[in-house]
XYZ file of C-alpha atoms in Angstrom:
454
model
C -0.619 9.362 -36.005
C 0.157 6.859 -34.009
C 3.208 7.126 -31.763
C 6.446 5.784 -31.830
C 8.482 4.992 -28.928
C 11.073 7.453 -29.723
C 8.619 9.721 -29.747
C 6.889 8.958 -25.864
C 10.054 8.463 -24.694
C 10.474 12.550 -26.028
C 7.018 13.719 -24.240
C 8.464 11.245 -21.455
C 10.809 12.678 -20.681
C 10.237 16.784 -21.434
C 6.649 16.269 -19.743
C 8.741 15.867 -16.436
C 11.456 17.949 -16.340
C 10.492 20.509 -15.265
C 9.459 19.217 -11.715
C 12.807 17.512 -11.359
C 13.908 20.261 -8.126
C 10.708 21.357 -7.113
C 10.281 18.880 -3.891
C 13.977 18.944 -2.220
C 13.591 21.857 -0.785
C 11.034 22.171 2.522
C 7.595 24.129 1.203
C 8.381 26.691 3.819
C 11.552 27.034 2.244
C 10.295 27.342 -1.977
C 7.844 30.104 -0.680
C 10.342 31.623 1.527
C 8.001 31.278 4.425
C 9.529 29.985 7.749
C 7.354 25.827 7.715
C 5.117 26.789 10.139
C 4.426 23.421 12.483
C 2.331 21.871 12.542
C -0.652 19.431 15.406
C -0.400 15.848 14.483
C -2.600 12.708 16.151
C -2.014 9.141 15.233
C -4.390 6.482 15.682
C -3.738 3.302 16.053
C -0.283 2.376 17.829
C 0.959 -0.590 17.014
C 3.878 -1.292 15.830
C 4.188 0.389 12.638
C 3.213 3.575 13.443
C 5.877 4.288 15.484
C 8.723 5.268 13.012
C 6.239 8.345 11.596
C 5.344 8.677 14.968
C 9.707 9.556 15.361
C 9.876 11.503 12.058
C 7.145 13.772 12.618
C 8.719 14.792 16.208
C 12.133 14.867 14.389
C 10.836 17.194 11.700
C 9.965 19.596 14.519
C 6.400 18.592 14.435
C 3.931 18.465 17.665
C 2.624 14.998 18.536
C -0.819 16.921 20.060
C -3.147 13.379 20.358
C -2.823 8.644 20.449
C -5.258 6.610 19.930
C -5.665 3.038 20.362
C -8.705 0.503 21.841
C -5.539 -0.986 23.924
C -4.318 1.507 26.107
C -1.107 -1.139 26.522
C 0.180 0.338 23.132
C -0.300 3.749 24.039
C 1.869 2.933 27.498
C 4.471 1.384 25.596
C 4.667 4.527 23.187
C 5.088 7.175 25.288
C 7.623 5.363 26.714
C 9.717 4.736 23.063
C 8.782 8.806 22.438
C 9.234 9.711 26.357
C 8.885 14.107 25.183
C 8.103 14.729 21.981
C 5.056 12.661 23.026
C 4.882 14.165 26.891
C 1.999 16.502 26.352
C -0.373 14.335 24.093
C -3.641 13.699 24.382
C -4.873 10.860 24.911
C -8.106 8.596 23.425
C -9.328 5.793 22.700
C -12.003 6.502 20.036
C -10.950 8.214 17.666
C -15.061 9.748 16.874
C -14.263 11.622 20.751
C -10.455 12.622 19.077
C -11.931 14.262 15.661
C -15.324 15.243 18.204
C -12.219 17.567 20.522
C -9.267 18.211 18.961
C -10.770 20.568 16.762
C -7.045 22.465 17.125
C -5.323 18.762 14.986
C -4.344 19.311 11.623
C -2.951 16.241 10.095
C -3.740 12.366 11.503
C -1.874 9.323 10.453
C -3.816 5.780 10.401
C -1.280 2.469 11.338
C -4.730 0.137 12.382
C -5.431 -3.117 11.400
C -7.477 -2.900 7.613
C -10.608 -3.735 8.229
C -10.701 -0.129 10.381
C -8.582 2.823 7.116
C -12.028 3.250 5.052
C -14.296 4.195 7.877
C -11.669 6.136 10.433
C -10.089 7.833 6.767
C -13.667 8.542 5.578
C -14.339 10.789 9.689
C -10.490 12.584 9.050
C -11.303 13.245 6.164
C -15.316 14.688 6.361
C -13.527 17.005 9.397
C -11.302 18.525 7.467
C -7.832 16.904 8.965
C -5.021 16.158 6.262
C -4.608 12.038 6.931
C -1.572 10.090 5.841
C -3.315 5.961 5.940
C -0.877 2.788 6.080
C -2.041 0.357 3.034
C -3.396 -1.072 1.920
C -5.228 1.549 1.949
C -8.662 -0.196 2.506
C -10.199 -3.800 3.418
C -11.899 -3.973 0.354
C -12.379 -3.195 -3.261
C -15.144 -0.947 -3.368
C -14.135 0.823 0.267
C -11.121 1.908 -1.885
C -13.053 3.281 -4.750
C -15.094 5.573 -1.809
C -12.179 7.042 0.117
C -11.013 7.801 -4.060
C -14.001 9.362 -5.080
C -13.939 11.438 -1.856
C -10.386 12.870 -1.745
C -10.561 14.098 -4.614
C -12.927 16.500 -3.987
C -11.463 16.676 -0.161
C -9.593 19.866 0.865
C -7.459 17.224 2.101
C -3.535 15.922 1.302
C -3.956 12.607 1.524
C -1.204 9.993 1.379
C -0.480 5.901 1.157
C 1.175 4.609 3.323
C 3.643 2.877 0.800
C 7.001 3.727 1.693
C 9.083 2.795 -1.792
C 7.047 5.804 -3.327
C 9.666 8.403 -1.824
C 12.802 6.082 -3.198
C 15.065 7.253 -5.310
C 15.081 4.241 -7.358
C 11.693 3.721 -7.952
C 11.797 7.378 -9.588
C 14.709 5.817 -11.273
C 13.510 2.578 -12.480
C 9.928 5.152 -13.783
C 12.556 6.976 -15.939
C 14.004 3.981 -17.602
C 11.161 2.738 -17.768
C 9.868 6.219 -19.917
C 12.687 6.314 -21.524
C 12.446 2.885 -23.336
C 15.519 1.424 -21.234
C 14.636 -2.317 -21.624
C 11.564 -1.728 -24.570
C 8.310 -3.221 -24.002
C 7.880 -5.061 -21.165
C 5.585 -7.749 -21.165
C 5.801 -9.382 -17.264
C 5.864 -8.587 -14.175
C 6.880 -11.125 -11.379
C 6.647 -9.927 -7.478
C 7.173 -12.724 -4.847
C 6.801 -12.531 -0.516
C 8.068 -15.368 2.140
C 6.317 -17.702 3.613
C 4.836 -15.503 7.034
C 4.198 -15.396 10.168
C 0.612 -14.551 9.859
C -2.096 -16.929 9.846
C -2.557 -18.662 6.224
C -4.593 -22.188 5.605
C -6.452 -21.737 8.747
C -9.556 -22.175 10.397
C -10.205 -19.766 13.474
C -9.566 -21.857 16.643
C -12.572 -22.439 18.959
C -13.169 -21.101 22.382
C -11.502 -17.997 23.976
C -9.934 -16.578 25.793
C -9.472 -13.495 29.114
C -9.771 -9.750 27.088
C -7.167 -8.113 28.850
C -7.649 -5.418 30.918
C -6.037 -3.043 27.997
C -7.599 -3.588 25.331
C -12.304 -3.106 24.239
C -11.917 -6.394 22.009
C -15.711 -5.107 20.648
C -14.281 -1.682 19.941
C -10.642 -3.879 18.263
C -13.132 -6.371 15.872
C -15.283 -2.749 15.000
C -18.170 -2.931 11.907
C -16.321 -6.856 11.151
C -17.917 -9.682 12.598
C -17.958 -11.017 16.235
C -15.721 -12.988 17.822
C -14.166 -14.745 20.423
C -11.004 -13.380 21.787
C -8.071 -16.141 21.784
C -4.217 -14.723 23.246
C -1.967 -14.361 20.591
C -4.540 -14.888 17.138
C -4.744 -11.763 16.468
C -3.973 -8.684 18.603
C -1.464 -7.285 18.480
C 0.203 -8.475 14.722
C -1.254 -11.218 13.416
C -4.806 -10.405 12.776
C -3.306 -9.718 8.819
C -3.819 -13.455 8.231
C -7.595 -13.773 8.664
C -10.025 -11.733 5.967
C -12.158 -10.948 8.746
C -9.386 -7.448 9.110
C -6.268 -7.941 6.453
C -5.822 -9.702 3.466
C -2.478 -11.794 3.628
C 0.278 -11.176 1.389
C -1.222 -9.763 -1.153
C -3.307 -7.512 0.187
C -0.504 -6.448 2.029
C 2.608 -5.824 -0.513
C 0.657 -5.006 -3.774
C 0.663 -1.050 -3.214
C 4.700 -2.203 -2.468
C 5.214 -4.414 -5.542
C 2.489 -3.356 -7.793
C 3.403 0.944 -6.899
C 5.352 0.715 -8.930
C 4.664 -1.038 -12.801
C 1.934 0.614 -12.173
C 2.823 3.523 -12.494
C 5.001 3.654 -14.911
C 3.079 1.492 -16.949
C -0.297 2.896 -16.298
C -2.063 -0.078 -15.252
C -5.859 0.535 -15.382
C -7.602 -2.506 -14.492
C -6.872 -6.343 -14.918
C -9.520 -7.795 -16.797
C -8.519 -11.793 -15.693
C -6.768 -13.198 -13.101
C -5.466 -16.221 -12.638
C -4.600 -18.734 -9.366
C -3.040 -21.999 -7.629
C -2.799 -22.532 -4.005
C -2.801 -25.177 -1.317
C -5.004 -23.903 1.498
C -7.638 -22.054 -0.174
C -11.380 -21.460 1.327
C -9.916 -20.915 4.629
C -10.775 -18.024 7.082
C -7.282 -16.798 6.576
C -5.225 -16.201 3.605
C -3.604 -19.082 1.682
C -1.308 -21.058 2.980
C 0.690 -20.842 -0.225
C -1.036 -19.415 -4.115
C 0.131 -17.586 -6.813
C -1.911 -14.832 -8.619
C -1.209 -13.892 -12.606
C -3.088 -10.136 -13.646
C -3.641 -9.852 -17.434
C -3.386 -6.137 -18.102
C -4.744 -5.630 -21.689
C -3.437 -3.891 -24.118
C -3.233 -0.002 -22.950
C -2.803 3.119 -26.226
C 0.614 2.253 -27.881
C 1.606 -0.413 -24.356
C 1.310 -3.548 -25.293
C -0.448 -6.199 -22.619
C 0.777 -6.973 -19.451
C 0.698 -10.104 -17.398
C 1.377 -9.387 -13.020
C 2.379 -12.298 -11.681
C 2.798 -12.389 -7.544
C 3.772 -15.224 -5.774
C 3.824 -16.612 -2.162
C 3.811 -18.861 0.628
C 6.561 -20.387 -1.081
C 5.442 -20.591 -4.534
C 8.092 -18.882 -6.670
C 8.552 -17.684 -10.365
C 9.988 -20.008 -13.160
C 13.624 -20.804 -13.477
C 15.009 -19.347 -16.501
C 12.942 -16.877 -15.488
C 15.018 -15.584 -12.135
C 18.235 -17.685 -13.649
C 19.954 -14.200 -14.176
C 19.186 -12.176 -10.699
C 20.691 -15.652 -9.565
C 23.604 -15.788 -11.404
C 24.824 -11.537 -10.537
C 23.604 -12.458 -6.913
C 24.655 -15.791 -5.833
C 20.899 -16.505 -4.916
C 16.785 -15.180 -5.594
C 16.730 -12.473 -3.478
C 14.765 -13.101 -0.258
C 11.343 -10.759 -1.959
C 11.422 -9.063 -5.226
C 10.047 -7.428 -8.478
C 11.097 -8.396 -11.477
C 9.774 -6.757 -14.395
C 10.867 -7.910 -18.342
C 11.844 -6.433 -21.696
C 12.684 -7.270 -24.444
C 15.778 -4.954 -24.286
C 16.262 -5.693 -20.578
C 15.431 -6.813 -16.953
C 14.159 -4.101 -14.482
C 14.830 -5.934 -11.019
C 13.303 -3.218 -7.968
C 13.425 -5.019 -5.618
C 9.618 -5.097 -3.302
C 9.382 -1.827 -1.942
C 11.041 -0.644 -5.732
C 13.730 0.502 -3.670
C 15.691 -0.712 -5.833
C 17.341 -0.751 -9.619
C 19.143 -3.401 -11.086
C 19.211 -3.644 -14.685
C 19.983 -5.797 -16.943
C 19.527 -5.313 -20.572
C 20.091 -8.794 -22.761
C 23.446 -7.786 -24.362
C 24.936 -7.810 -20.731
C 26.325 -11.137 -18.627
C 24.721 -10.015 -15.192
C 22.666 -7.385 -12.902
C 24.512 -3.860 -11.879
C 23.283 -0.825 -10.168
C 21.996 2.066 -12.601
C 23.811 4.867 -11.522
C 27.212 1.852 -12.022
C 25.219 0.973 -16.185
C 26.811 2.992 -18.773
C 23.789 3.316 -20.900
C 21.456 4.139 -17.922
C 23.767 6.722 -17.133
C 23.250 8.411 -20.480
C 19.445 8.726 -18.790
C 18.129 12.112 -17.755
C 16.807 12.422 -14.293
C 13.434 13.951 -15.170
C 11.494 13.248 -12.304
C 11.285 14.867 -8.111
C 14.039 13.334 -5.622
C 12.203 14.243 -2.284
C 13.849 13.082 1.160
C 11.145 10.630 2.566
C 8.139 9.677 2.835
C 6.747 11.455 6.351
C 8.026 14.235 4.830
C 6.836 14.641 0.604
C 3.359 13.871 3.195
C 3.591 17.406 5.477
C 5.443 19.298 2.695
C 2.378 19.165 0.713
C -0.042 20.473 4.174
C 2.903 23.061 4.125
C 1.703 24.451 0.282
C 4.834 22.471 -1.024
C 4.172 20.267 -4.229
C 2.046 17.210 -4.655
C 2.081 14.104 -3.086
C 3.257 11.207 -4.898
C 0.598 8.668 -3.049
C -2.402 10.500 -2.461
C -5.798 8.064 -1.822
C -6.628 7.835 -5.204
C -2.904 6.005 -6.055
C -3.436 4.228 -3.647
C -6.994 3.069 -4.017
C -6.031 2.110 -7.364
C -3.214 -0.196 -6.619
C -5.308 -1.723 -3.573
C -8.889 -2.125 -5.608
C -5.102 -4.308 -8.203
C -4.000 -6.196 -5.208
C -7.683 -7.167 -4.342
C -9.251 -8.398 -6.848
C -7.287 -11.264 -6.774
C -8.501 -11.311 -3.503
C -11.386 -12.075 -5.166
C -10.339 -15.089 -6.876
C -8.491 -16.981 -4.425
C -11.434 -16.306 -1.955
C -14.060 -17.792 -4.708
C -10.839 -20.148 -5.186
C -11.301 -19.572 -8.375
C -9.679 -18.108 -11.358
C -11.959 -14.717 -12.782
C -13.331 -11.783 -15.631
C -12.973 -8.393 -13.394
C -14.834 -5.676 -15.408
C -12.572 -3.876 -12.444
C -14.565 0.158 -13.334
C -17.777 -1.677 -12.010
C -16.003 -3.970 -9.887
C -17.700 -7.043 -10.281
C -17.296 -10.359 -10.976
C -18.920 -11.442 -14.696
C -22.114 -14.011 -14.707
C -20.511 -14.582 -10.705
C -23.071 -12.553 -7.419
C -22.071 -14.873 -5.099
C -18.900 -12.421 -5.560
C -19.947 -9.499 -4.316
C -20.169 -9.964 -0.478
C -15.477 -10.617 -1.202
C -16.055 -6.844 -2.994
C -18.345 -4.757 -0.238
C -18.667 -5.795 2.893
C -22.177 -4.685 5.772
C -20.723 -3.059 8.564
C -21.895 -3.920 11.879
C -23.765 -0.858 12.579
C -22.348 -0.216 16.460
C -19.332 0.831 14.742
C -20.178 1.508 11.038
C -21.618 4.433 9.422
C -24.323 6.166 11.303
């Protein structure tokens, strides 16, 4: 017998209700034991990792090592965190760190994207728990490899899509699972123009390499290129395809996170694109990417639309948001169902709901009908807290490499279409564009031998 919407809702609530309170306390308290202090290393000491260092120190754990190919970033980190990192060993080469710092329990990685997969492989092979910033990898093939490795590795993995720990993300999943919005057909995710290079080719010439920076090591497995001040390092690298994948690569693990989970989206079968400034060495100046997911089980087909660089959802889609907030939110993730809509935000950390009979969006905690849907998923103190708790024997994390890798694969399939500059059919399980072997170079890459697989 085909399950009904009501039976699906009952099943969803029954399967998740048992876990509703299990992630509230630290794992040491859950086991009736004092939590052990962890020894944690950090690789990639740019801006993103600083909050993670602060959190580990705040939780009372030990910062055992700092690693970056630019010694200036390590010095800035030491000044920023002071006594919290005073006795941390300093390294330029993560391989030396892993060889010498055997006592480390865990590693946090926040390098440019092209370094994620090589370092994650090495950390897992060394038997260290690992937290890696999103997107999990730079290519689809790397994401698949790390997903498969993580399933058998005896370590706790976590992808840095912090919205996963948000109570609003989990509340959104509860409402969708309970059938609150009816069948959801469309998801609209948008992000504005960013300061990274977009629609550009690399500049000519070269500049002196700062004395603090090992530029060749920074390039790593990527093809060699000349150093240019203020163009790649720090912070501008994400716009260049050799190192990152622009706004889509950056935010797919955020904006796609909750809807992929809640709707059990596997792989898109069709990806349609439009845009300007495509076909360059950097991400498109502006683009719209439509991901088409086939019906699955009792869920109908779903379309996920991504807009960036000034492209926005159609006016009729966003009219209710503008009526509620006075203008279109700068970023967003809007789900359209047959009975209502959900605005969860780019990080999926909002939860504004609107049934078809409502005039405007309302916070789910204040919506009379939404308040009737019971809480069924666990709530946690924070994203790093959840990873640390799992390392110490607590419940499973909510955003492991299997999930993070899947989100990355979906987002980067759109990158394949953008780099081909054409709409494509996509064979996700086999990581192929049928009939287009020219796509393969965008799905997997050749690592520069000096820093690649040994």
